[in-house]
Short mmCIF file of N, CA and C (backbone and C1' of nucleotides) in Angstrom, two decimals:
data_model
loop_
_atom_site.label_atom_id
_atom_site.label_comp_id
_atom_site.label_asym_id
_atom_site.label_seq_id
_atom_site.Cartn_x
_atom_site.Cartn_y
_atom_site.Cartn_z
N MET A 1 -23.92 -11.65 21.32
CA MET A 1 -24.18 -10.69 22.41
C MET A 1 -23.41 -9.41 22.14
N SER A 2 -23.94 -8.63 21.28
CA SER A 2 -23.22 -7.41 20.97
C SER A 2 -23.32 -6.39 22.10
N PHE A 3 -24.29 -6.60 22.96
CA PHE A 3 -24.44 -5.65 24.06
C PHE A 3 -24.52 -6.38 25.39
N ASN A 4 -24.09 -5.75 26.40
CA ASN A 4 -24.13 -6.37 27.71
C ASN A 4 -25.07 -5.61 28.63
N GLU A 5 -24.93 -5.87 29.92
CA GLU A 5 -25.85 -5.26 30.88
C GLU A 5 -25.70 -3.74 30.96
N PHE A 6 -24.59 -3.23 30.43
CA PHE A 6 -24.37 -1.79 30.48
C PHE A 6 -24.95 -1.11 29.24
N ASP A 7 -25.76 -1.81 28.53
CA ASP A 7 -26.30 -1.30 27.28
C ASP A 7 -26.93 0.09 27.47
N VAL A 8 -26.84 0.84 26.40
CA VAL A 8 -27.38 2.20 26.43
C VAL A 8 -28.90 2.16 26.45
N GLN A 9 -29.48 2.88 27.36
CA GLN A 9 -30.93 2.93 27.45
C GLN A 9 -31.46 3.98 26.49
N PRO A 10 -32.63 3.76 25.98
CA PRO A 10 -33.25 4.74 25.09
C PRO A 10 -33.50 6.04 25.85
N GLY A 11 -33.39 7.14 25.16
CA GLY A 11 -33.65 8.42 25.81
C GLY A 11 -32.37 9.09 26.26
N ARG A 12 -31.33 8.29 26.38
CA ARG A 12 -30.06 8.89 26.76
C ARG A 12 -29.04 8.55 25.70
N SER A 13 -28.54 9.53 25.05
CA SER A 13 -27.59 9.29 23.98
C SER A 13 -26.27 8.82 24.57
N PHE A 14 -25.55 8.10 23.75
CA PHE A 14 -24.22 7.65 24.17
C PHE A 14 -23.41 8.84 24.65
N ASN A 15 -23.53 9.90 23.90
CA ASN A 15 -22.83 11.12 24.22
C ASN A 15 -23.12 11.58 25.65
N GLU A 16 -24.36 11.53 26.05
CA GLU A 16 -24.72 11.99 27.39
C GLU A 16 -24.23 11.05 28.45
N LEU A 17 -24.28 9.77 28.15
CA LEU A 17 -23.77 8.79 29.11
C LEU A 17 -22.30 9.05 29.37
N VAL A 18 -21.59 9.37 28.31
CA VAL A 18 -20.18 9.67 28.46
C VAL A 18 -20.01 10.85 29.40
N HIS A 19 -20.79 11.88 29.18
CA HIS A 19 -20.68 13.06 30.02
C HIS A 19 -20.95 12.73 31.48
N GLU A 20 -21.99 11.95 31.69
CA GLU A 20 -22.32 11.60 33.08
C GLU A 20 -21.20 10.82 33.73
N LEU A 21 -20.66 9.91 32.95
CA LEU A 21 -19.60 9.08 33.50
C LEU A 21 -18.35 9.91 33.80
N VAL A 22 -18.01 10.78 32.90
CA VAL A 22 -16.82 11.61 33.10
C VAL A 22 -17.00 12.50 34.32
N ARG A 23 -18.22 12.94 34.55
CA ARG A 23 -18.47 13.77 35.73
C ARG A 23 -18.14 13.01 37.01
N ARG A 24 -18.18 11.71 36.95
CA ARG A 24 -17.93 10.91 38.15
C ARG A 24 -16.48 10.54 38.35
N ILE A 25 -15.63 10.96 37.47
CA ILE A 25 -14.21 10.69 37.67
C ILE A 25 -13.74 11.49 38.88
N PRO A 26 -13.16 10.81 39.86
CA PRO A 26 -12.73 11.51 41.07
C PRO A 26 -11.63 12.52 40.76
N GLU A 27 -11.52 13.50 41.61
CA GLU A 27 -10.47 14.49 41.45
C GLU A 27 -9.11 13.82 41.59
N GLY A 28 -8.19 14.26 40.77
CA GLY A 28 -6.85 13.70 40.85
C GLY A 28 -6.72 12.35 40.17
N ARG A 29 -7.75 11.92 39.49
CA ARG A 29 -7.70 10.65 38.76
C ARG A 29 -7.97 10.90 37.29
N VAL A 30 -7.61 9.93 36.46
CA VAL A 30 -7.89 10.05 35.03
C VAL A 30 -8.49 8.76 34.50
N ALA A 31 -9.18 8.84 33.40
CA ALA A 31 -9.72 7.66 32.74
C ALA A 31 -9.38 7.77 31.25
N THR A 32 -9.34 6.64 30.59
CA THR A 32 -9.00 6.66 29.16
C THR A 32 -10.26 6.55 28.31
N TYR A 33 -10.15 6.99 27.09
CA TYR A 33 -11.28 6.93 26.14
C TYR A 33 -11.75 5.48 26.02
N GLY A 34 -10.80 4.61 25.87
CA GLY A 34 -11.15 3.20 25.69
C GLY A 34 -11.87 2.64 26.89
N SER A 35 -11.39 2.97 28.08
CA SER A 35 -12.02 2.46 29.30
C SER A 35 -13.46 2.92 29.39
N ILE A 36 -13.66 4.18 29.10
CA ILE A 36 -15.01 4.73 29.18
C ILE A 36 -15.92 4.04 28.18
N ALA A 37 -15.44 3.92 26.95
CA ALA A 37 -16.25 3.27 25.92
C ALA A 37 -16.58 1.84 26.35
N ARG A 38 -15.58 1.14 26.86
CA ARG A 38 -15.79 -0.24 27.28
C ARG A 38 -16.79 -0.31 28.43
N ALA A 39 -16.65 0.62 29.35
CA ALA A 39 -17.54 0.63 30.52
C ALA A 39 -18.99 0.82 30.10
N LEU A 40 -19.19 1.50 29.00
CA LEU A 40 -20.55 1.73 28.52
C LEU A 40 -21.00 0.64 27.56
N GLY A 41 -20.18 -0.39 27.42
CA GLY A 41 -20.58 -1.53 26.61
C GLY A 41 -20.31 -1.35 25.14
N ALA A 42 -19.45 -0.40 24.78
CA ALA A 42 -19.15 -0.16 23.37
C ALA A 42 -17.65 0.01 23.18
N PRO A 43 -16.92 -1.08 23.30
CA PRO A 43 -15.46 -1.02 23.28
C PRO A 43 -14.89 -0.41 22.02
N ARG A 44 -15.67 -0.38 20.93
CA ARG A 44 -15.16 0.17 19.68
C ARG A 44 -15.49 1.64 19.52
N LYS A 45 -16.11 2.23 20.50
CA LYS A 45 -16.57 3.60 20.34
C LYS A 45 -15.66 4.64 20.98
N ALA A 46 -14.40 4.29 21.14
CA ALA A 46 -13.47 5.22 21.77
C ALA A 46 -13.45 6.56 21.05
N ARG A 47 -13.55 6.52 19.74
CA ARG A 47 -13.50 7.77 18.98
C ARG A 47 -14.69 8.65 19.31
N GLU A 48 -15.81 8.02 19.52
CA GLU A 48 -16.99 8.82 19.82
C GLU A 48 -16.86 9.44 21.20
N VAL A 49 -16.19 8.73 22.08
CA VAL A 49 -15.93 9.31 23.39
C VAL A 49 -15.09 10.57 23.22
N GLY A 50 -14.11 10.47 22.36
CA GLY A 50 -13.28 11.63 22.08
C GLY A 50 -14.11 12.78 21.55
N TRP A 51 -15.02 12.45 20.65
CA TRP A 51 -15.88 13.49 20.10
C TRP A 51 -16.73 14.10 21.22
N ALA A 52 -17.23 13.25 22.09
CA ALA A 52 -18.06 13.73 23.20
C ALA A 52 -17.27 14.68 24.09
N MET A 53 -15.99 14.44 24.21
CA MET A 53 -15.17 15.32 25.04
C MET A 53 -14.94 16.65 24.34
N ALA A 54 -14.78 16.59 23.03
CA ALA A 54 -14.55 17.82 22.29
C ALA A 54 -15.77 18.72 22.32
N ASN A 55 -16.93 18.11 22.47
CA ASN A 55 -18.17 18.89 22.54
C ASN A 55 -18.88 18.60 23.85
N CYS A 56 -18.28 19.01 24.93
CA CYS A 56 -18.91 18.70 26.21
C CYS A 56 -19.25 19.98 26.96
N PRO A 57 -20.28 19.91 27.80
CA PRO A 57 -20.65 21.05 28.63
C PRO A 57 -19.51 21.43 29.57
N ALA A 58 -19.56 22.64 30.08
CA ALA A 58 -18.48 23.12 30.92
C ALA A 58 -18.37 22.35 32.23
N ASP A 59 -19.47 21.73 32.63
CA ASP A 59 -19.44 21.03 33.92
C ASP A 59 -18.84 19.62 33.81
N VAL A 60 -18.38 19.28 32.64
CA VAL A 60 -17.74 17.97 32.49
C VAL A 60 -16.22 18.14 32.55
N PRO A 61 -15.60 17.48 33.52
CA PRO A 61 -14.15 17.59 33.67
C PRO A 61 -13.41 16.81 32.60
N ALA A 62 -13.46 17.28 31.39
CA ALA A 62 -12.87 16.56 30.27
C ALA A 62 -11.36 16.44 30.40
N HIS A 63 -10.78 17.25 31.24
CA HIS A 63 -9.32 17.19 31.38
C HIS A 63 -8.88 15.89 32.06
N ARG A 64 -9.84 15.21 32.70
CA ARG A 64 -9.48 13.95 33.36
C ARG A 64 -9.56 12.77 32.40
N VAL A 65 -9.82 13.04 31.16
CA VAL A 65 -9.86 11.97 30.17
C VAL A 65 -8.65 12.07 29.25
N VAL A 66 -7.87 11.01 29.21
CA VAL A 66 -6.66 11.01 28.40
C VAL A 66 -6.66 9.77 27.51
N ASN A 67 -5.73 9.72 26.60
CA ASN A 67 -5.68 8.57 25.73
C ASN A 67 -5.03 7.37 26.43
N ARG A 68 -4.90 6.32 25.69
CA ARG A 68 -4.47 5.08 26.29
C ARG A 68 -3.06 5.14 26.85
N LEU A 69 -2.27 6.09 26.41
CA LEU A 69 -0.90 6.22 26.88
C LEU A 69 -0.81 7.14 28.09
N GLY A 70 -1.94 7.65 28.52
CA GLY A 70 -1.94 8.56 29.65
C GLY A 70 -1.62 9.98 29.24
N CYS A 71 -1.65 10.22 27.94
CA CYS A 71 -1.31 11.56 27.45
C CYS A 71 -2.57 12.36 27.13
N ILE A 72 -2.46 13.66 27.33
CA ILE A 72 -3.56 14.54 26.97
C ILE A 72 -3.66 14.57 25.45
N SER A 73 -4.86 14.44 24.92
CA SER A 73 -5.05 14.46 23.47
C SER A 73 -5.80 15.71 23.08
N GLY A 74 -5.79 15.99 21.82
CA GLY A 74 -6.66 17.03 21.31
C GLY A 74 -6.02 18.38 21.09
N GLY A 75 -4.83 18.44 20.63
CA GLY A 75 -4.27 19.74 20.32
C GLY A 75 -4.10 20.61 21.54
N ALA A 76 -3.43 21.72 21.37
CA ALA A 76 -3.17 22.63 22.47
C ALA A 76 -2.57 21.87 23.65
N ILE A 77 -1.74 20.91 23.31
CA ILE A 77 -1.11 20.14 24.38
C ILE A 77 0.19 20.82 24.78
N THR A 78 0.04 21.88 25.51
CA THR A 78 1.23 22.59 25.96
C THR A 78 1.09 22.91 27.44
N ALA A 79 2.21 22.99 28.10
CA ALA A 79 2.16 23.37 29.50
C ALA A 79 1.50 24.74 29.58
N GLY A 80 0.51 24.85 30.42
CA GLY A 80 -0.20 26.12 30.51
C GLY A 80 -1.57 26.05 29.89
N SER A 81 -1.81 25.04 29.05
CA SER A 81 -3.16 24.89 28.51
C SER A 81 -4.08 24.49 29.66
N ALA A 82 -5.34 24.77 29.49
CA ALA A 82 -6.30 24.60 30.58
C ALA A 82 -6.26 23.20 31.17
N ARG A 83 -6.33 22.19 30.31
CA ARG A 83 -6.41 20.81 30.83
C ARG A 83 -5.16 20.44 31.59
N TRP A 84 -4.04 20.81 31.03
CA TRP A 84 -2.76 20.52 31.65
C TRP A 84 -2.71 21.11 33.06
N ALA A 85 -3.00 22.40 33.13
CA ALA A 85 -2.94 23.10 34.41
C ALA A 85 -3.92 22.49 35.41
N ARG A 86 -5.10 22.15 34.94
CA ARG A 86 -6.11 21.62 35.86
C ARG A 86 -5.68 20.27 36.43
N LEU A 87 -5.12 19.44 35.57
CA LEU A 87 -4.67 18.13 36.03
C LEU A 87 -3.61 18.29 37.11
N GLU A 88 -2.65 19.15 36.84
CA GLU A 88 -1.59 19.34 37.82
C GLU A 88 -2.14 19.91 39.12
N ALA A 89 -3.12 20.80 38.98
CA ALA A 89 -3.73 21.39 40.16
C ALA A 89 -4.41 20.34 41.01
N GLU A 90 -4.86 19.27 40.37
CA GLU A 90 -5.53 18.20 41.11
C GLU A 90 -4.56 17.15 41.62
N GLY A 91 -3.29 17.36 41.34
CA GLY A 91 -2.29 16.45 41.88
C GLY A 91 -1.80 15.39 40.91
N VAL A 92 -2.18 15.52 39.65
CA VAL A 92 -1.70 14.55 38.66
C VAL A 92 -0.38 15.05 38.08
N ARG A 93 0.63 14.25 38.25
CA ARG A 93 1.93 14.67 37.75
C ARG A 93 2.05 14.38 36.27
N LEU A 94 2.45 15.36 35.50
CA LEU A 94 2.60 15.20 34.06
C LEU A 94 4.05 15.39 33.66
N ASP A 95 4.47 14.58 32.68
CA ASP A 95 5.83 14.77 32.19
C ASP A 95 5.84 15.90 31.16
N GLY A 96 6.97 16.11 30.52
CA GLY A 96 7.11 17.22 29.58
C GLY A 96 6.19 17.15 28.39
N LEU A 97 5.64 15.96 28.12
CA LEU A 97 4.76 15.82 26.95
C LEU A 97 3.30 15.80 27.34
N GLY A 98 3.02 16.04 28.60
CA GLY A 98 1.62 16.04 29.03
C GLY A 98 1.09 14.65 29.28
N CYS A 99 1.98 13.74 29.63
CA CYS A 99 1.56 12.37 29.91
C CYS A 99 1.67 12.10 31.41
N CYS A 100 0.73 11.30 31.92
CA CYS A 100 0.79 10.93 33.32
C CYS A 100 0.98 9.42 33.44
N ASN A 101 1.30 8.97 34.62
CA ASN A 101 1.49 7.56 34.87
C ASN A 101 0.14 6.89 35.12
N LEU A 102 -0.33 6.16 34.13
CA LEU A 102 -1.64 5.53 34.27
C LEU A 102 -1.68 4.54 35.42
N ARG A 103 -0.58 3.83 35.61
CA ARG A 103 -0.52 2.87 36.71
C ARG A 103 -0.98 3.53 38.00
N ARG A 104 -0.63 4.76 38.08
CA ARG A 104 -0.87 5.46 39.34
C ARG A 104 -2.20 6.21 39.37
N TYR A 105 -2.59 6.78 38.24
CA TYR A 105 -3.76 7.67 38.26
C TYR A 105 -4.99 7.13 37.56
N GLU A 106 -4.85 6.04 36.82
CA GLU A 106 -6.01 5.57 36.06
C GLU A 106 -7.13 5.14 36.99
N TRP A 107 -8.33 5.52 36.61
CA TRP A 107 -9.51 5.19 37.38
C TRP A 107 -10.44 4.36 36.51
N ASP A 108 -10.84 3.22 37.00
CA ASP A 108 -11.68 2.34 36.23
C ASP A 108 -13.15 2.73 36.34
N PRO A 109 -13.72 3.19 35.26
CA PRO A 109 -15.10 3.70 35.25
C PRO A 109 -16.17 2.62 35.22
N THR A 110 -15.78 1.37 35.18
CA THR A 110 -16.77 0.31 35.03
C THR A 110 -17.83 0.34 36.13
N ALA A 111 -17.37 0.41 37.37
CA ALA A 111 -18.32 0.41 38.48
C ALA A 111 -19.27 1.61 38.41
N ALA A 112 -18.69 2.77 38.12
CA ALA A 112 -19.51 3.98 38.04
C ALA A 112 -20.48 3.91 36.87
N ALA A 113 -20.08 3.21 35.81
CA ALA A 113 -20.94 3.09 34.63
C ALA A 113 -22.27 2.44 35.03
N ARG A 114 -22.19 1.46 35.89
CA ARG A 114 -23.42 0.83 36.38
C ARG A 114 -24.36 1.90 36.92
N GLY A 115 -23.82 2.75 37.75
CA GLY A 115 -24.65 3.80 38.33
C GLY A 115 -25.17 4.75 37.28
N VAL A 116 -24.34 5.09 36.32
CA VAL A 116 -24.77 6.02 35.28
C VAL A 116 -25.93 5.44 34.49
N ILE A 117 -25.77 4.16 34.13
CA ILE A 117 -26.81 3.54 33.31
C ILE A 117 -28.11 3.39 34.08
N THR A 118 -28.00 2.99 35.33
CA THR A 118 -29.22 2.71 36.07
C THR A 118 -29.80 3.94 36.74
N ASP A 119 -28.96 4.93 36.97
CA ASP A 119 -29.44 6.15 37.60
C ASP A 119 -30.43 6.88 36.69
N PRO A 120 -31.45 7.44 37.22
CA PRO A 120 -32.42 8.19 36.44
C PRO A 120 -31.90 9.53 35.96
P DG B 1 -31.36 10.18 0.21
"O5'" DG B 1 -29.91 10.72 -0.17
"C5'" DG B 1 -29.52 10.81 -1.54
"C4'" DG B 1 -28.02 10.74 -1.60
"C3'" DG B 1 -27.39 9.70 -0.68
"O3'" DG B 1 -26.22 9.23 -1.27
"C1'" DG B 1 -26.61 11.78 -0.05
P DA B 2 -25.72 7.74 -1.08
"O5'" DA B 2 -24.16 7.95 -1.32
"C5'" DA B 2 -23.71 8.48 -2.57
"C4'" DA B 2 -22.37 9.18 -2.38
"C3'" DA B 2 -21.30 8.29 -1.77
"O3'" DA B 2 -20.11 8.53 -2.47
"C1'" DA B 2 -21.58 10.25 -0.45
P DC B 3 -18.74 8.11 -2.13
"O5'" DC B 3 -18.26 9.36 -1.25
"C5'" DC B 3 -18.02 10.60 -1.89
"C4'" DC B 3 -16.94 11.37 -1.16
"C3'" DC B 3 -15.80 10.50 -0.65
"O3'" DC B 3 -14.60 11.26 -0.65
"C1'" DC B 3 -16.96 11.44 1.18
P DT B 4 -13.25 10.63 -0.02
"O5'" DT B 4 -13.03 11.60 1.24
"C5'" DT B 4 -13.13 13.00 1.04
"C4'" DT B 4 -13.01 13.73 2.37
"C3'" DT B 4 -11.79 13.35 3.20
"O3'" DT B 4 -11.23 14.54 3.74
"C1'" DT B 4 -13.75 13.04 4.48
P DT B 5 -9.87 14.45 4.57
"O5'" DT B 5 -10.45 14.52 6.04
"C5'" DT B 5 -11.32 15.60 6.38
"C4'" DT B 5 -11.62 15.59 7.87
"C3'" DT B 5 -10.42 15.21 8.77
"O3'" DT B 5 -10.39 16.09 9.88
"C1'" DT B 5 -12.24 13.79 9.22
P DG B 6 -9.08 16.10 10.74
"O5'" DG B 6 -9.61 15.41 12.08
"C5'" DG B 6 -10.70 15.98 12.78
"C4'" DG B 6 -11.09 15.06 13.93
"C3'" DG B 6 -9.88 14.52 14.70
"O3'" DG B 6 -10.08 14.65 16.09
"C1'" DG B 6 -11.28 12.77 13.98
P DA B 7 -8.96 15.71 16.58
"O5'" DA B 7 -8.44 14.93 17.84
"C5'" DA B 7 -8.72 15.37 19.01
"C4'" DA B 7 -8.48 14.29 20.03
"C3'" DA B 7 -9.49 13.15 20.03
"O3'" DA B 7 -8.86 11.98 20.52
"C1'" DA B 7 -9.70 14.48 21.98
P DC B 8 -8.08 11.03 19.38
"O5'" DC B 8 -8.51 9.57 19.85
"C5'" DC B 8 -9.22 9.37 21.07
"C4'" DC B 8 -9.42 7.88 21.24
"C3'" DC B 8 -8.17 7.14 21.69
"O3'" DC B 8 -8.51 6.17 22.67
"C1'" DC B 8 -8.95 6.25 19.65
P DT B 9 -7.30 5.40 23.42
"O5'" DT B 9 -7.49 3.90 22.96
"C5'" DT B 9 -8.55 3.59 22.06
"C4'" DT B 9 -8.58 2.12 21.74
"C3'" DT B 9 -7.44 1.25 22.27
"O3'" DT B 9 -7.96 -0.05 22.51
"C1'" DT B 9 -7.36 1.31 19.90
P DA B 10 -7.05 -1.14 23.26
"O5'" DA B 10 -6.99 -2.36 22.23
"C5'" DA B 10 -8.15 -2.68 21.47
"C4'" DA B 10 -7.74 -3.52 20.29
"C3'" DA B 10 -6.70 -4.58 20.62
"O3'" DA B 10 -6.99 -5.76 19.88
"C1'" DA B 10 -5.89 -3.18 18.91
P DG B 11 -6.18 -7.07 20.20
"O5'" DG B 11 -5.54 -7.36 18.77
"C5'" DG B 11 -6.37 -7.29 17.61
"C4'" DG B 11 -5.52 -7.22 16.35
"C3'" DG B 11 -4.37 -8.24 16.31
"O3'" DG B 11 -4.28 -8.78 14.99
"C1'" DG B 11 -3.52 -6.08 15.99
P DA B 12 -3.30 -10.02 14.71
"O5'" DA B 12 -2.48 -9.44 13.47
"C5'" DA B 12 -3.19 -8.80 12.42
"C4'" DA B 12 -2.21 -8.07 11.49
"C3'" DA B 12 -1.01 -8.91 11.06
"O3'" DA B 12 -0.70 -8.61 9.71
"C1'" DA B 12 -0.26 -6.97 12.17
P DC B 13 0.37 -9.58 8.90
"O5'" DC B 13 1.54 -8.57 8.47
"C5'" DC B 13 1.45 -7.18 8.84
"C4'" DC B 13 2.74 -6.49 8.46
"C3'" DC B 13 3.88 -7.42 8.08
"O3'" DC B 13 4.72 -6.78 7.14
"C1'" DC B 13 4.45 -6.28 10.06
P DA C 1 11.11 -5.21 24.27
"O5'" DA C 1 11.24 -4.52 22.91
"C5'" DA C 1 12.36 -3.66 22.76
"C4'" DA C 1 12.02 -2.74 21.61
"C3'" DA C 1 10.80 -1.86 21.90
"O3'" DA C 1 10.97 -0.63 21.22
"C1'" DA C 1 10.37 -3.18 20.04
P DG C 2 10.22 0.62 21.72
"O5'" DG C 2 10.06 1.39 20.31
"C5'" DG C 2 11.17 1.51 19.46
"C4'" DG C 2 10.72 1.61 18.01
"C3'" DG C 2 9.66 2.68 17.76
"O3'" DG C 2 9.95 3.32 16.52
"C1'" DG C 2 8.84 0.58 17.05
P DT C 3 9.14 4.60 16.05
"O5'" DT C 3 8.38 4.16 14.72
"C5'" DT C 3 8.62 2.88 14.17
"C4'" DT C 3 7.84 2.67 12.89
"C3'" DT C 3 6.80 3.69 12.46
"O3'" DT C 3 6.73 3.73 11.04
"C1'" DT C 3 5.71 1.66 12.97
P DC C 4 5.65 4.59 10.24
"O5'" DC C 4 4.59 3.47 9.79
"C5'" DC C 4 5.08 2.21 9.36
"C4'" DC C 4 3.96 1.34 8.80
"C3'" DC C 4 2.82 2.09 8.12
"O3'" DC C 4 2.37 1.31 7.01
"C1'" DC C 4 1.97 0.90 9.98
P DT C 5 1.12 1.78 6.10
"O5'" DT C 5 -0.06 0.89 6.71
"C5'" DT C 5 0.12 -0.51 6.85
"C4'" DT C 5 -1.22 -1.20 7.13
"C3'" DT C 5 -2.45 -0.56 6.47
"O3'" DT C 5 -3.26 -1.60 5.93
"C1'" DT C 5 -2.76 -0.64 8.82
P DA C 6 -4.69 -1.30 5.35
"O5'" DA C 6 -5.58 -1.70 6.61
"C5'" DA C 6 -5.44 -3.00 7.18
"C4'" DA C 6 -6.54 -3.27 8.18
"C3'" DA C 6 -7.93 -2.89 7.70
"O3'" DA C 6 -8.87 -3.78 8.30
"C1'" DA C 6 -7.41 -1.61 9.59
P DG C 7 -10.39 -3.79 7.82
"O5'" DG C 7 -11.16 -3.37 9.14
"C5'" DG C 7 -10.85 -4.04 10.37
"C4'" DG C 7 -11.53 -3.32 11.51
"C3'" DG C 7 -12.96 -2.84 11.20
"O3'" DG C 7 -13.80 -3.24 12.25
"C1'" DG C 7 -11.67 -1.06 12.06
P DC C 8 -15.41 -3.23 12.02
"O5'" DC C 8 -15.86 -2.35 13.26
"C5'" DC C 8 -14.97 -1.33 13.71
"C4'" DC C 8 -15.66 -0.39 14.64
"C3'" DC C 8 -17.02 0.09 14.14
"O3'" DC C 8 -17.92 0.30 15.20
"C1'" DC C 8 -15.44 1.89 14.11
P DC C 9 -19.48 0.21 14.86
"O5'" DC C 9 -19.95 1.73 15.05
"C5'" DC C 9 -19.48 2.47 16.18
"C4'" DC C 9 -19.69 3.96 15.95
"C3'" DC C 9 -20.89 4.27 15.05
"O3'" DC C 9 -21.50 5.44 15.53
"C1'" DC C 9 -19.00 5.30 14.19
P DA C 10 -23.03 5.70 15.13
"O5'" DA C 10 -23.06 7.29 15.33
"C5'" DA C 10 -22.61 7.83 16.55
"C4'" DA C 10 -21.95 9.18 16.31
"C3'" DA C 10 -22.85 10.18 15.59
"O3'" DA C 10 -22.67 11.45 16.16
"C1'" DA C 10 -20.85 9.90 14.39
P DA C 11 -23.78 12.54 15.97
"O5'" DA C 11 -22.90 13.80 15.53
"C5'" DA C 11 -21.52 13.57 15.21
"C4'" DA C 11 -20.79 14.84 14.89
"C3'" DA C 11 -21.59 15.99 14.31
"O3'" DA C 11 -20.83 17.15 14.46
"C1'" DA C 11 -20.38 14.92 12.58
P DG C 12 -21.37 18.51 13.95
"O5'" DG C 12 -20.46 18.76 12.65
"C5'" DG C 12 -19.05 18.75 12.77
"C4'" DG C 12 -18.38 18.89 11.41
"C3'" DG C 12 -18.92 20.03 10.55
"O3'" DG C 12 -17.83 20.66 9.90
"C1'" DG C 12 -19.12 18.00 9.38
P DT C 13 -18.07 22.00 9.07
"O5'" DT C 13 -17.84 21.52 7.55
"C5'" DT C 13 -16.89 20.49 7.28
"C4'" DT C 13 -16.79 20.23 5.77
"C3'" DT C 13 -17.33 21.33 4.87
"O3'" DT C 13 -16.49 21.47 3.73
"C1'" DT C 13 -18.48 19.31 4.41
#
DNA sequence: GACTTGACTAGAC
DNA sequence: AGTCTAGCCAAGT
């Protein structure tokens, strides 16, 4: 069973599913690359999620996606960079390295993934 | 058309 | 308990 009920439907690229899912991350919350990949039924595709974030439309809140340690990834990780500022503006507290407390802010995308996959 | 690179993670040492 | 290695998969060169 390489795929589960969250399997990717034809016509929608994995990349787009990622975008849709990320759009559903609530304000002030974050999700990890791995969680998103897992929620879409592809636990090994975390890297592709990262790629999807690097090439995402402006309406995708990519700043709410962090790595497994709760840290902002992708270069330009400095206080004042767009993602950093946006996260703080939404109430996510970041330490000096741009990391947040996942215990507190992590949002599990699994439930929303159902909606993304089944939504037209 | 093969080889390298990358906004990752999990497991081994 | 910190570091290193291997695995994955698509895009870019």
